[in-house]
Short mmCIF file of C-alpha atoms and ligand atoms in Angstrom, two decimals:
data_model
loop_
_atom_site.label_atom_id
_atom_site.label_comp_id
_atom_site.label_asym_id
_atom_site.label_seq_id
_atom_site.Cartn_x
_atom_site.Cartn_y
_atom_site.Cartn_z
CA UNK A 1387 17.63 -9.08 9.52
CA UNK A 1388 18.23 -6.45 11.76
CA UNK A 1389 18.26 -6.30 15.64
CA UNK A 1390 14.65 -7.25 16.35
CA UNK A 1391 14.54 -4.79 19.11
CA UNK A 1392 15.57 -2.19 17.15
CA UNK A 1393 12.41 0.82 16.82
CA UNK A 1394 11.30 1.43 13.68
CA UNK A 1395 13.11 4.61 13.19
CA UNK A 1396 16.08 2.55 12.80
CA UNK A 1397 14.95 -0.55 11.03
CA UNK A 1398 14.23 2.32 8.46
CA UNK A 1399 18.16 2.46 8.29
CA UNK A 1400 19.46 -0.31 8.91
CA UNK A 1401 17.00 -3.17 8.35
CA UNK A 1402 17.34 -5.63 5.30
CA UNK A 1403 21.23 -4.97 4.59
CA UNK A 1404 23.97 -6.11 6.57
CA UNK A 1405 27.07 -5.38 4.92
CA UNK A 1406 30.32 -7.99 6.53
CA UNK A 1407 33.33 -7.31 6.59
CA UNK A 1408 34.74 -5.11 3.70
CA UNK A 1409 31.91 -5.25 2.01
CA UNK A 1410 30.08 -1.76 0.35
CA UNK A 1411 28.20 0.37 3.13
CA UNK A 1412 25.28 1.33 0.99
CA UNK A 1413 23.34 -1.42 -0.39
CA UNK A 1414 24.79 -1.98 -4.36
CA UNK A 1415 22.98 -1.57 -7.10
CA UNK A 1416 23.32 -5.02 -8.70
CA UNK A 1417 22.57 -4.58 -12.29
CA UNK A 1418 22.46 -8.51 -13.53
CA UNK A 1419 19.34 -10.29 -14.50
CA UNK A 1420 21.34 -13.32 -13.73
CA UNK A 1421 24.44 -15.12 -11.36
CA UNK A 1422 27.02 -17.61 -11.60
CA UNK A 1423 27.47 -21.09 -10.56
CA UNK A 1424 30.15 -23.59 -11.20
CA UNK A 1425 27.93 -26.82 -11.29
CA UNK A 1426 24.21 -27.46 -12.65
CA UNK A 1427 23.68 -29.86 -9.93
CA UNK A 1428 23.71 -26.26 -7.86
CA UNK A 1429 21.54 -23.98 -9.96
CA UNK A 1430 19.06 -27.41 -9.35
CA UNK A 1431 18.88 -26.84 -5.76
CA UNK A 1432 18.36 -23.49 -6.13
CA UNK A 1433 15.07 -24.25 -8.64
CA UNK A 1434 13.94 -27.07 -5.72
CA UNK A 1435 14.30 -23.87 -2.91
CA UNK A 1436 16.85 -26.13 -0.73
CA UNK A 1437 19.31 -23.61 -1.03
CA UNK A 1438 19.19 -19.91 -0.79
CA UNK A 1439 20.53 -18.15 -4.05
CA UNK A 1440 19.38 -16.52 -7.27
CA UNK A 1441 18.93 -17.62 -10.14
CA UNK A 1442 17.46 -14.86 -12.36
CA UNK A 1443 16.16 -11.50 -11.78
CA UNK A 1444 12.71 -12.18 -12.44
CA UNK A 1445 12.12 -14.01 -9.58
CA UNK A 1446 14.31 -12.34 -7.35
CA UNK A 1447 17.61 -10.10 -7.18
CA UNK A 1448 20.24 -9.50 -4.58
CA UNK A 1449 19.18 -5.17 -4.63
CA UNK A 1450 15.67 -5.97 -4.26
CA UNK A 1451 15.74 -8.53 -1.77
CA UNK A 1452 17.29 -6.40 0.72
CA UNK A 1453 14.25 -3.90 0.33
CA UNK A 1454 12.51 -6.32 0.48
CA UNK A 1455 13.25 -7.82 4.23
CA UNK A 1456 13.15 -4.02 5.20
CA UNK A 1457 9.84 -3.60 4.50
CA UNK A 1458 8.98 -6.49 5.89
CA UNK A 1459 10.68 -6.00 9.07
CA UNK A 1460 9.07 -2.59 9.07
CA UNK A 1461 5.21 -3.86 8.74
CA UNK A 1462 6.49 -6.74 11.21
CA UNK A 1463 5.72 -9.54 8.44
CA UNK A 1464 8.04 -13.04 7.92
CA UNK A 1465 8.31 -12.04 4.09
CA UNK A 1466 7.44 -9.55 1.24
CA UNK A 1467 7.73 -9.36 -2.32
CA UNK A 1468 8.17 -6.13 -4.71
CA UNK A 1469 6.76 -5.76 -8.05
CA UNK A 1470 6.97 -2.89 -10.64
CA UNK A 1471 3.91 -1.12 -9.01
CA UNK A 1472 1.16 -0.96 -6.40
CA UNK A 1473 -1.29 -2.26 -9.05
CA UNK A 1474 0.72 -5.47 -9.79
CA UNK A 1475 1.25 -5.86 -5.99
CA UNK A 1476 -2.37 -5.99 -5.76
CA UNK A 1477 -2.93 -7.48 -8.79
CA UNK A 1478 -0.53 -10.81 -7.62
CA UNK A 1479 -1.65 -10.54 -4.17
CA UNK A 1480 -5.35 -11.14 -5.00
CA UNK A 1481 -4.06 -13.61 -7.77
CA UNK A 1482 -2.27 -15.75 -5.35
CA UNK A 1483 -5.05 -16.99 -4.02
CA UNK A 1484 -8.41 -16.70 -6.34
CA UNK A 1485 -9.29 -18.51 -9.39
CA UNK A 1486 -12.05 -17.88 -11.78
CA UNK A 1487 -15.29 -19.03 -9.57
CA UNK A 1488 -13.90 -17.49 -6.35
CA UNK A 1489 -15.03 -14.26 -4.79
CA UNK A 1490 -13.61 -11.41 -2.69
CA UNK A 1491 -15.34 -8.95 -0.53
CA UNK A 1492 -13.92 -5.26 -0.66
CA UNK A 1493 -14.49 -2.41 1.57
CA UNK A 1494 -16.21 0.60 -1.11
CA UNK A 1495 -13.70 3.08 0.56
CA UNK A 1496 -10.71 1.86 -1.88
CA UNK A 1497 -7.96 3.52 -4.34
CA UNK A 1498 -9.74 4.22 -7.86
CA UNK A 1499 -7.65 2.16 -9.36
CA UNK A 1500 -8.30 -0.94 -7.70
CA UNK A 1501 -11.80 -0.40 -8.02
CA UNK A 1502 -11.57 -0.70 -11.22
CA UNK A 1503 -9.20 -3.94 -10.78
CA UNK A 1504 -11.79 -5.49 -8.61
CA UNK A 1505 -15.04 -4.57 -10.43
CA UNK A 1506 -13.60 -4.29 -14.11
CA UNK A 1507 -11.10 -6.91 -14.73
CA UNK A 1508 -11.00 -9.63 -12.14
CA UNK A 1509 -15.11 -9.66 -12.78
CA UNK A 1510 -13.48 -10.59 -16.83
CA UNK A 1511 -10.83 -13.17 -14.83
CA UNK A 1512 -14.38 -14.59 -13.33
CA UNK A 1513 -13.54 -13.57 -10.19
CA UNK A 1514 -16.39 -11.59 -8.67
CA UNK A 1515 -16.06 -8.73 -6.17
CA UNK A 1516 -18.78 -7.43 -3.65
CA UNK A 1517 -18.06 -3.95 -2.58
CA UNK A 1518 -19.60 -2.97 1.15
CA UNK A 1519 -19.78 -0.17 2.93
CA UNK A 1520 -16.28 0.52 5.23
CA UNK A 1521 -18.71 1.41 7.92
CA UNK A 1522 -20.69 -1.88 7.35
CA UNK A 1523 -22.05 -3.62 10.37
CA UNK A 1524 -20.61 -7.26 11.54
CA UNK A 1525 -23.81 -8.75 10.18
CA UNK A 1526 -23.64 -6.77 6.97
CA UNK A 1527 -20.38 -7.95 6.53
CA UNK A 1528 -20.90 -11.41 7.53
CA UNK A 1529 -24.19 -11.75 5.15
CA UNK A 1530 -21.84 -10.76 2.34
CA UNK A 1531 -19.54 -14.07 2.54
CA UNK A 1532 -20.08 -16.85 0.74
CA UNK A 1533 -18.73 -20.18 -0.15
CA UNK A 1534 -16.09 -19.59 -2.31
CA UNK A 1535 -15.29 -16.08 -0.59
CA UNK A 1536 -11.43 -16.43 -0.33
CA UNK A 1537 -10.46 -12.57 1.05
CA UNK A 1538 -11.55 -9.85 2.94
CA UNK A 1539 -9.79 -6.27 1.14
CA UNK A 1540 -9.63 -2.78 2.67
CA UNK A 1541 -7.45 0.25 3.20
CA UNK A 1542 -6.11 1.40 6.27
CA UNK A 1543 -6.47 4.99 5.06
CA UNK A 1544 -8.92 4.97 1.63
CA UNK A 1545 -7.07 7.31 -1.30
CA UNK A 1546 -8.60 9.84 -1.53
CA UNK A 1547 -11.41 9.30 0.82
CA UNK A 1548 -9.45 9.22 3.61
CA UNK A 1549 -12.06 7.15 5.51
CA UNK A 1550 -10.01 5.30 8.49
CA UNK A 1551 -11.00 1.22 8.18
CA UNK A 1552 -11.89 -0.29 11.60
CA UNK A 1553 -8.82 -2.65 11.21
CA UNK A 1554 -10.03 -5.10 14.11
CA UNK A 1555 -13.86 -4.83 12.91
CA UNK A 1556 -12.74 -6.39 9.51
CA UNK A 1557 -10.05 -9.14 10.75
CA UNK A 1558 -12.39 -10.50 13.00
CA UNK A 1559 -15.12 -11.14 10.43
CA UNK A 1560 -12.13 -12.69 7.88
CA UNK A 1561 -10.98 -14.78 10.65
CA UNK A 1562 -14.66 -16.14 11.39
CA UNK A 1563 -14.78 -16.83 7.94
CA UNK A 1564 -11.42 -18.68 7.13
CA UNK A 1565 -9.96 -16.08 4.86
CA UNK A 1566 -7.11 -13.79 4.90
CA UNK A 1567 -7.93 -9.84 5.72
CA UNK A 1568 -5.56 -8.08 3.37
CA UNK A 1569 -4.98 -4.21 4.06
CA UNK A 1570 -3.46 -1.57 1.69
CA UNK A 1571 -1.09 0.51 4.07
CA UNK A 1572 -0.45 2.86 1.43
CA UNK A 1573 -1.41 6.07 3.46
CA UNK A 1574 -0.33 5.38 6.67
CA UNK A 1575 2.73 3.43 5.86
CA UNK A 1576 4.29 1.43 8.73
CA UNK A 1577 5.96 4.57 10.52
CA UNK A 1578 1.88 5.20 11.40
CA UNK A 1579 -0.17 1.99 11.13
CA UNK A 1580 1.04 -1.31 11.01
CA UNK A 1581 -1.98 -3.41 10.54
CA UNK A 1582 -0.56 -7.10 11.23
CA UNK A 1583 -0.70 -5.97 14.58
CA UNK A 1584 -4.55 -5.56 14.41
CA UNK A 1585 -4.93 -8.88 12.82
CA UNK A 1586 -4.18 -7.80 8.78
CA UNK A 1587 -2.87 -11.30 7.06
CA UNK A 1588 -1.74 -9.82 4.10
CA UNK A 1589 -0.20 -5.86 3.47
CA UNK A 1590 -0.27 -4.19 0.48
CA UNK A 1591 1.51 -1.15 -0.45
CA UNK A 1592 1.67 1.13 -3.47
CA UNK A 1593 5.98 2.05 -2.73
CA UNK A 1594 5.56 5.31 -5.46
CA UNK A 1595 3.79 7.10 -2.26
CA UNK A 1596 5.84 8.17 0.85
CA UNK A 1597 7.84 5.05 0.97
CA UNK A 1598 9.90 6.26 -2.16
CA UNK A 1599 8.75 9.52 -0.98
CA UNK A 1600 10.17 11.67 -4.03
CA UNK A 1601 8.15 10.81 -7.32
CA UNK A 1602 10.91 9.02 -8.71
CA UNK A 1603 9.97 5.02 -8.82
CA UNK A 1604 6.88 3.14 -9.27
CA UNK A 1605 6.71 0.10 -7.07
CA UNK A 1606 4.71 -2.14 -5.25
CA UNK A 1607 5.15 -4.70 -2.20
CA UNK A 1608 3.27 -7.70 -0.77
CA UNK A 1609 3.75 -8.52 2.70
CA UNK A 1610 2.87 -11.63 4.55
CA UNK A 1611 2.30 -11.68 7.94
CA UNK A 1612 3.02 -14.92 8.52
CA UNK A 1613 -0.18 -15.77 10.48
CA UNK A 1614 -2.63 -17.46 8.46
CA UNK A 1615 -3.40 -21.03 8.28
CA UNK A 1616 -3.24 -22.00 4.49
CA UNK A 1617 -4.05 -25.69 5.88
CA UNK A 1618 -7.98 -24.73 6.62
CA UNK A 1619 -9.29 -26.45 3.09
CA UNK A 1620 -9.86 -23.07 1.59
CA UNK A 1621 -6.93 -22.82 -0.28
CA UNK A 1622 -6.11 -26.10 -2.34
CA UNK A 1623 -3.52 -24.40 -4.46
CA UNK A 1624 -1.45 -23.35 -1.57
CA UNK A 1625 -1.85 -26.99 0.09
CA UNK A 1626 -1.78 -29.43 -2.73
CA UNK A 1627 1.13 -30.19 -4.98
CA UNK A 1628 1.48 -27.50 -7.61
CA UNK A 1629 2.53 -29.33 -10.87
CA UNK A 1630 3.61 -26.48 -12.26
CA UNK A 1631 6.17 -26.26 -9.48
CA UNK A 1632 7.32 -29.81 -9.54
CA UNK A 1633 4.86 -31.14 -7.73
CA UNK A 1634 5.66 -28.72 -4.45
CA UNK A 1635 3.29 -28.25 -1.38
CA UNK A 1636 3.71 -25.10 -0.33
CA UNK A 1637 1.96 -25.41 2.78
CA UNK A 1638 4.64 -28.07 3.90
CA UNK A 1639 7.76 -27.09 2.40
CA UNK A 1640 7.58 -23.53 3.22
CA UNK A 1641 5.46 -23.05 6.16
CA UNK A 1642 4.05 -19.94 7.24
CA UNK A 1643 5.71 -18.45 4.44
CA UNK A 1644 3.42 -20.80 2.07
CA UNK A 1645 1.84 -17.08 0.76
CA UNK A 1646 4.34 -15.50 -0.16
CA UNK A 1647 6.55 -18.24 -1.81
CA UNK A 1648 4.06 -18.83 -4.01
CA UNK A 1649 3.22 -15.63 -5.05
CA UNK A 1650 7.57 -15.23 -5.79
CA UNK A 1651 8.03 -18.78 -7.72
CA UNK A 1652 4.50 -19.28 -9.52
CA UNK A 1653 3.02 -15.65 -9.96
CA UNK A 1654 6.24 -13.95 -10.04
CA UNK A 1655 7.53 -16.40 -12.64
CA UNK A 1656 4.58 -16.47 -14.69
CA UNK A 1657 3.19 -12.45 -14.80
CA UNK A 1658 6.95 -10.64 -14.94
CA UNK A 1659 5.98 -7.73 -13.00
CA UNK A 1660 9.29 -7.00 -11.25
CA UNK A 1661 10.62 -4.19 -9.92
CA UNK A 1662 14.13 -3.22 -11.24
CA UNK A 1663 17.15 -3.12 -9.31
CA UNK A 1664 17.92 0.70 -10.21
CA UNK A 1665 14.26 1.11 -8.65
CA UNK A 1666 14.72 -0.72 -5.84
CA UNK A 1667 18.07 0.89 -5.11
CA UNK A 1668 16.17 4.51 -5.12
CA UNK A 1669 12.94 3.32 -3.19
CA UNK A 1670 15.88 1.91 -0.55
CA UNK A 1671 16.88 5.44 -0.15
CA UNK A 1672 13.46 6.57 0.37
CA UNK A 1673 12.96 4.16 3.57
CA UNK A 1674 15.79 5.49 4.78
CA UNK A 1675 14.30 8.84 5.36
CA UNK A 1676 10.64 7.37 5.52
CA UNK A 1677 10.21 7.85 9.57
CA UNK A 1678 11.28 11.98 9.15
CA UNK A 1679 9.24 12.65 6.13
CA UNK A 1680 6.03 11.41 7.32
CA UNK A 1681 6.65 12.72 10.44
CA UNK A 1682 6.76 16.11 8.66
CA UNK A 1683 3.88 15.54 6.09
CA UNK A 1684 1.90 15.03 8.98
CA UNK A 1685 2.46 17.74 11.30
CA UNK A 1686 2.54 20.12 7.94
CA UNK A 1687 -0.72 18.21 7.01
CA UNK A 1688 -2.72 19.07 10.58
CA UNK A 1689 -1.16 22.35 10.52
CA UNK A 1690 -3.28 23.01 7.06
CA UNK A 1691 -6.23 21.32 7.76
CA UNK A 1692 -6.78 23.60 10.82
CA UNK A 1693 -6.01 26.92 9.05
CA UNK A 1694 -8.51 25.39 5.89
CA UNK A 1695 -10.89 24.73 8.40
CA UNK A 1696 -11.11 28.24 9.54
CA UNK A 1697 -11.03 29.60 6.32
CA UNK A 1698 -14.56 31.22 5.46
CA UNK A 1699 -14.27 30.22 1.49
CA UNK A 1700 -13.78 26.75 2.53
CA UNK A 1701 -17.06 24.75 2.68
CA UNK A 1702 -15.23 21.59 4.58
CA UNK A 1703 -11.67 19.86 5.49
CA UNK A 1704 -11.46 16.04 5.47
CA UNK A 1705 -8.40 14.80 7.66
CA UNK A 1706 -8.59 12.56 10.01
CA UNK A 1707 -5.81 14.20 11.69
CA UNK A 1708 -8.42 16.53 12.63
CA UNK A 1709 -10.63 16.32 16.34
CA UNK A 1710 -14.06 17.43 13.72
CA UNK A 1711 -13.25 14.18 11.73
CA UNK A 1712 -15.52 11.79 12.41
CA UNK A 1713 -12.31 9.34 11.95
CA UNK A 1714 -10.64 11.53 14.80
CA UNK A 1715 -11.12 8.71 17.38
CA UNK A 1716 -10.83 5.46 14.90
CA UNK A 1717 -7.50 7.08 14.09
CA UNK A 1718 -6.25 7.93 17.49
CA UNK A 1719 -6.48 4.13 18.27
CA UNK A 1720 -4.75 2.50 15.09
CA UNK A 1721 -1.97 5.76 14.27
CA UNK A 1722 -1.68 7.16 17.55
CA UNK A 1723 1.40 8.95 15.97
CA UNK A 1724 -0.22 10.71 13.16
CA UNK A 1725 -2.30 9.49 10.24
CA UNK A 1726 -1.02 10.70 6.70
CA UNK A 1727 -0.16 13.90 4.71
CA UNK A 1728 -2.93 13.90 2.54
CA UNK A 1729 -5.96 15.95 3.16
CA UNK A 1730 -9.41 16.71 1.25
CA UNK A 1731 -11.59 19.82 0.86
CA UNK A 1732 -14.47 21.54 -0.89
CA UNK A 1733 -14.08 24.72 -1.75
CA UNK A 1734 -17.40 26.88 -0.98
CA UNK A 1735 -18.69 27.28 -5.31
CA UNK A 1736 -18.16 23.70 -6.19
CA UNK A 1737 -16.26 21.84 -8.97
CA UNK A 1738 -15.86 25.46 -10.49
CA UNK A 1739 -14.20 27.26 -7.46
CA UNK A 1740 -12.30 24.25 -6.48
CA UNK A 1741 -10.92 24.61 -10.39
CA UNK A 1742 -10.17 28.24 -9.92
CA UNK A 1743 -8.50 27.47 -7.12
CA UNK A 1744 -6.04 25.14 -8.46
CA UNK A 1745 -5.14 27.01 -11.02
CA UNK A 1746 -4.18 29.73 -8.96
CA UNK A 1747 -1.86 27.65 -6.58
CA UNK A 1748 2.00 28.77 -7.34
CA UNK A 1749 3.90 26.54 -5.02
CA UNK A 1750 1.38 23.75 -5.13
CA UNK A 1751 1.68 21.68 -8.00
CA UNK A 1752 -1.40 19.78 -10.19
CA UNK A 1753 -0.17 16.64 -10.67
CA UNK A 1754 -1.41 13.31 -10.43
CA UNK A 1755 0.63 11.77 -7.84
CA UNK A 1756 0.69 11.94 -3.81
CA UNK A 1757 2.62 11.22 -0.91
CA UNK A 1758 5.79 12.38 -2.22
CA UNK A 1759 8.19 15.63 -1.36
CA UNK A 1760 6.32 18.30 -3.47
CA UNK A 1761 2.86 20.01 -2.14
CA UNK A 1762 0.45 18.72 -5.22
CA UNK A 1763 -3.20 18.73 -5.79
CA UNK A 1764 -5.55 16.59 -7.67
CA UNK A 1765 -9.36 16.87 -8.73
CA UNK A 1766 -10.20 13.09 -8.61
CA UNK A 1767 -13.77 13.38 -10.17
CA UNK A 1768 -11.95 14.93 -12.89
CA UNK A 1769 -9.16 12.57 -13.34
CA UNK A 1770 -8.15 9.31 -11.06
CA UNK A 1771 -12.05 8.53 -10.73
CA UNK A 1772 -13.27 9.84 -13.95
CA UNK A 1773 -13.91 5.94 -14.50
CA UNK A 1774 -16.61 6.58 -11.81
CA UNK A 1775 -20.55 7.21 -12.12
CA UNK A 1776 -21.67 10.13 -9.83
CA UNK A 1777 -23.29 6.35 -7.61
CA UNK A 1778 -19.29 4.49 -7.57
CA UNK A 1779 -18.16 8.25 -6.57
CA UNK A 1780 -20.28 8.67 -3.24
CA UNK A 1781 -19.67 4.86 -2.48
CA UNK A 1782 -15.98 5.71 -2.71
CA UNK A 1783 -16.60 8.88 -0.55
CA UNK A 1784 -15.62 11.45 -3.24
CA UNK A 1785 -17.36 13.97 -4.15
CA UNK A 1786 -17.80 16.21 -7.11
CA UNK A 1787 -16.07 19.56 -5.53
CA UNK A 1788 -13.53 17.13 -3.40
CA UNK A 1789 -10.19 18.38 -3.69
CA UNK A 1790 -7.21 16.64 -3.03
CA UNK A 1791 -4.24 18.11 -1.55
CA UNK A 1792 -1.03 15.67 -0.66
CA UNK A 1793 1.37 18.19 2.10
CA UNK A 1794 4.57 18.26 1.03
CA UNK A 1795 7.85 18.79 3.47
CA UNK A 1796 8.26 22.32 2.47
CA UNK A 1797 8.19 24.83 5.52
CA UNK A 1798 4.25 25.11 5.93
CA UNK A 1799 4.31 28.78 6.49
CA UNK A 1800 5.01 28.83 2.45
CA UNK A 1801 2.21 26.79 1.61
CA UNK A 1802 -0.01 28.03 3.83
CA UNK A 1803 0.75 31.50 2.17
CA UNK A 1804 0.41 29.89 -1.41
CA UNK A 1805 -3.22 28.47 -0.16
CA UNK A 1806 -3.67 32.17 0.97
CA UNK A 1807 -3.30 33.68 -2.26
CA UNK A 1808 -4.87 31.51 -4.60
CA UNK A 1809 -8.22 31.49 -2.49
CA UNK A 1810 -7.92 35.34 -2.73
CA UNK A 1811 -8.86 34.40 -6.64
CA UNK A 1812 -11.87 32.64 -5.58
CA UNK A 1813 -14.35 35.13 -6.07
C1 LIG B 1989 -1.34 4.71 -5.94
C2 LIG B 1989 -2.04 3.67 -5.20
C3 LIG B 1989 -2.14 2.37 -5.70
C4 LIG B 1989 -1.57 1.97 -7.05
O1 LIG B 1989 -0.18 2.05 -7.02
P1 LIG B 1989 0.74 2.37 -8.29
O2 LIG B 1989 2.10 2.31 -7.73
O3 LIG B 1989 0.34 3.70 -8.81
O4 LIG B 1989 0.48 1.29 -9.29
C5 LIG B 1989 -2.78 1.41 -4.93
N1 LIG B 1989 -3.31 1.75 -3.73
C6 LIG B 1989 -3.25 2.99 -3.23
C7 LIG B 1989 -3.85 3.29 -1.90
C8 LIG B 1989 -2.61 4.00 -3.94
O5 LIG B 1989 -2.55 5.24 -3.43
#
C-alpha cells in the first residue's frame, strides 16, 4: 500500500505498486497463468490462504493484483477484485451473496445492462429483483424488503440517466435492514464520489469507462469496504464452513475481508471471468492519469451543458453539473468536485432531429461506449436500451429523443464548434 496520507491525486500514481530495490519502475506485465515453487507442501499453504502467493492466474496474478490494491486504496476499501468486465463484476458481486430464493432491491435509475441482469437472468437464477424508484421515500423503500432480501443496489450516477442516488438515504435503509448497500461508481469514479464514505458496503465499477479512460480494455472491479458484519445470520454462506473450500469459514479466517475472499477463491474459481494481465497492465496506465482526465471531462462537460442549454434548437440539457438540474444540490453534497463527463439532451423535433443531429456531428463520434478520451454520442432508445418497453424506459429515466453525449478531453472550443455545425442541419 501506499502512504495512507497520500491525496488521491497521488494514490492514482503511486498506489498498489511498490517497486524495492532494483526492481522495474513501471508495474510488469506478468504474462504467466502460473508460478513456481520448490515443494508441494508450499503450493498447499498457498490453497489453505496461510501464505500469501499465487498459484494460478485465474484466481489471481501478480499484474492484476497491484491494480487491484490501487483501486481499492482509491475508493478507500480493505480489498477489490477485477474481472474481465463491469457485467461480471456485477454479475459475481451479486452472486457472492444470493442464492436461488433470495431477493435484491434495485434502484430503477440503473445501467441498461444490468437491468437486464437483474430482471432477465438472475429472475432465471431464481433470484428475484424489485426495482424502486431512486427518489423512493424511506417507507417506500423499507415496505419493499423482505425476508430473504440480501442487498440494497444503486448507482451513484445512473448511465445514462444521470439521476444522482441519495447515497446516505439508501445506506441507512440497508443498514436497518441487515444487508449490504452496494453502489456502482462507474460515473463518478473515486476522483468525484467515493461512496464508502457515505455508508456504500460494496463498490462496483465498470473499469472500460474513465478508469481505463481510452476505449482500449474491458474490465470490471469489486470493492469491499470492509464494514459489514457478515456475522448478522443473513449470510450463512459467508459464516458457515464452505465445503467446497475445505470446510473454510470465511467470516473467521478472513475477517472483514470475508466478502471479498470469497468472491476471489469460490466465485472467481468457479465462473473464470478474469481480467488479463495485458488488460490490467493498460487499465494501470489509465489510473495513472484518472485524477486529470476527469478533471477535464468535467469542466469540458459543464462548459457544454451551459452553451446546450442556451441553444434555442435544444428542447433540454440533463447534467447534474448544472445549477437547473434538479440533482444540482444532491450532487454538490456527494461530488463537491465535479460529477461526470457525460451529459443528456433532447433535441427540439424528437427521435428524428436528435438522429439528424448525430449524423451531422464531425468530431463527435457515434459509438457505443462512454467515459473514455474521444467526444462520442449514443441514442440509447435506439441501441443500449432497445431491450426496453417505452414503461422500463421512463422508469430508467430515458426518454425517446434522449441523447447521450460522453465529453471527451479535446479542447472544448472544437466541440463546441462541431455541436455548432451539426445543429445548423437541424432544420
Ligand atoms: C458500462 C457499464 C457497465 C457494464 O460494464 P462493461 O464493462 O461494459 O461490462 C455497468 N455499469 C455501468 C454504470 C456502466 O456504465
Amino acid at each position: 500500500m501506499s502512504n495512507p496520507n497520500y491525496h488521491i491525486n497521488t494514490k492514482c500514481i503511486q498506489g498498489g505498486y511498490q517497486p524495492e530495490n532494483g526492481q522495474p519502475r513501471v508495474l510488469p506485465i506478468y504474462q504467466s497463468t502460473t508460478y513456481k515453487y520448490d515443494s508441494s507442501e508450499h503450493v498447499g499453504r498457498l490453497f489453505d490462504l496461510v501464505e500469501d502467493g499465487f498459484f494460478y492466474s485465474r484466481i489471481a496474478n501478480p499484474t492484476v493484483d497491484a491494480v487491484e490494491r490501487k483501486i481499492a486504496e482509491l475508493e478507500g476499501g480493505i480489498g477489490a477484485l477485477c474481472t474481465s468486465s463491469g457485467q461480471a463484476a456485477v454479475l459475481l458481486a451479486i452472486l457472492n451473496i444470493c442464492n436461488a430464493g433470495d431477493h435484491i432491491i434495485s434502484s430503477a435509475a440503473i445501467y441498461g445492462g444490468t437491468t437486464n441482469l437483474f430482471t432477465v437472468t438472475l429472475k432465471k437464477l431464481g433470484i428475484e429483483v424489485t426495482m424502486i424508484s431512486p427518489e423512493s421515500s424511506e417507507d417506500e423503500i423499507q415496505a419493499a424488503f423482505q425476508d430473504n432480501t440480501k442487498c440494497l443496489y444503486a448507482e451513484t450516477i445512473a448511465n445514462p440517466a444521470l439521476i444522482v442516488a441519495d447515497l446516505e438515504k439508501f445506506a441507512k435503509l440497508a443498514k436497518k435492514n441487515g444487508v449490504p448497500f452496494m453502489v456502482d461508481n462507474t460515473f463518478p469514479t473515486p476522483i468525484n464520489c467515493r461512496p464508502i464514505e457515505f455508508g456504500a458496503n460494496i463498490v462496483v465499477h465498470s473499469t472500460s469507462k474513465y478508469m481505463d479512460g481510452h476505449a482500449v480494455a474491458l474490465g470490471g472491479v469489486i470493492v469491499d469496504g470492509g464494514n459489514f458484519d457478515w456475522n448478522n445470520g443473513k449470510f450463512p454462506e459467508l459464516s458457515t464452513p464452505d465445503e467446497s473450500y475445505h470446510g473454510m469459514i470465511y467470516t473467521e479466517s478472513c475477517g472483514n475481508k470475508a466478502y471479498i475472499v470469497k468472491a476471489r477463491v469460490q466465485l472467481m474459481r468457479d465462473f473464470g471471468s478474469t481480467p488479463s494481465p495485458n488488460n490490467a497492465f493498460l487499465l494501470n496506465l489509465g489510473l495513472e492519469t484518472l485524477h486529470l482526465r476527469v478533471e477535464r471531462h468535467c469542466s469540458n462537460a459543464l462548459k457544454v451543458a451551459e452553451w446546450l442549454e442556451k441553444n434555442e434548437k435544444i428542447a433540454w440539457v440533463n447534467y447534474p453539473g448544472l445549477m437547473s438540474s434538479k440533482y444540482y444540490e444532491r450532487a454538490k453534497k456527494y461530488m463537491p468536485n465535479g460529477t461526470c463527463g457525460v451529459i443528456s439532451f433532447g433535441v427540439k423535433g424528437g427521435r428524428d432531429a436528435a438522429v439528424k443531429f448525430m449524423d451531422s456531428l464531425k468530431l463527435a463520434a457515434i459509438v457505443v461506449h462512454v467515459a473514455d478520451a474521444r467526444t462520442s454520442v449514443l441514442h440509447p432508445a435506439s441501441t443500449t436500451h432497445r431491450q426496453l418497453n417505452d414503461e422500463q424506459l421512463v422508469e430508467a429515466g430515458v426518454s425517446p429523443d434522449l441523447v447521450r453525449m460522453s465529453i471527451g478531453i479535446e479542447d472544448v472550443n472544437d466541440i463546441i464548434s462541431d455541436l455548432e455545425q451539426a445543429l445548423e442541419e437541424v432544420k
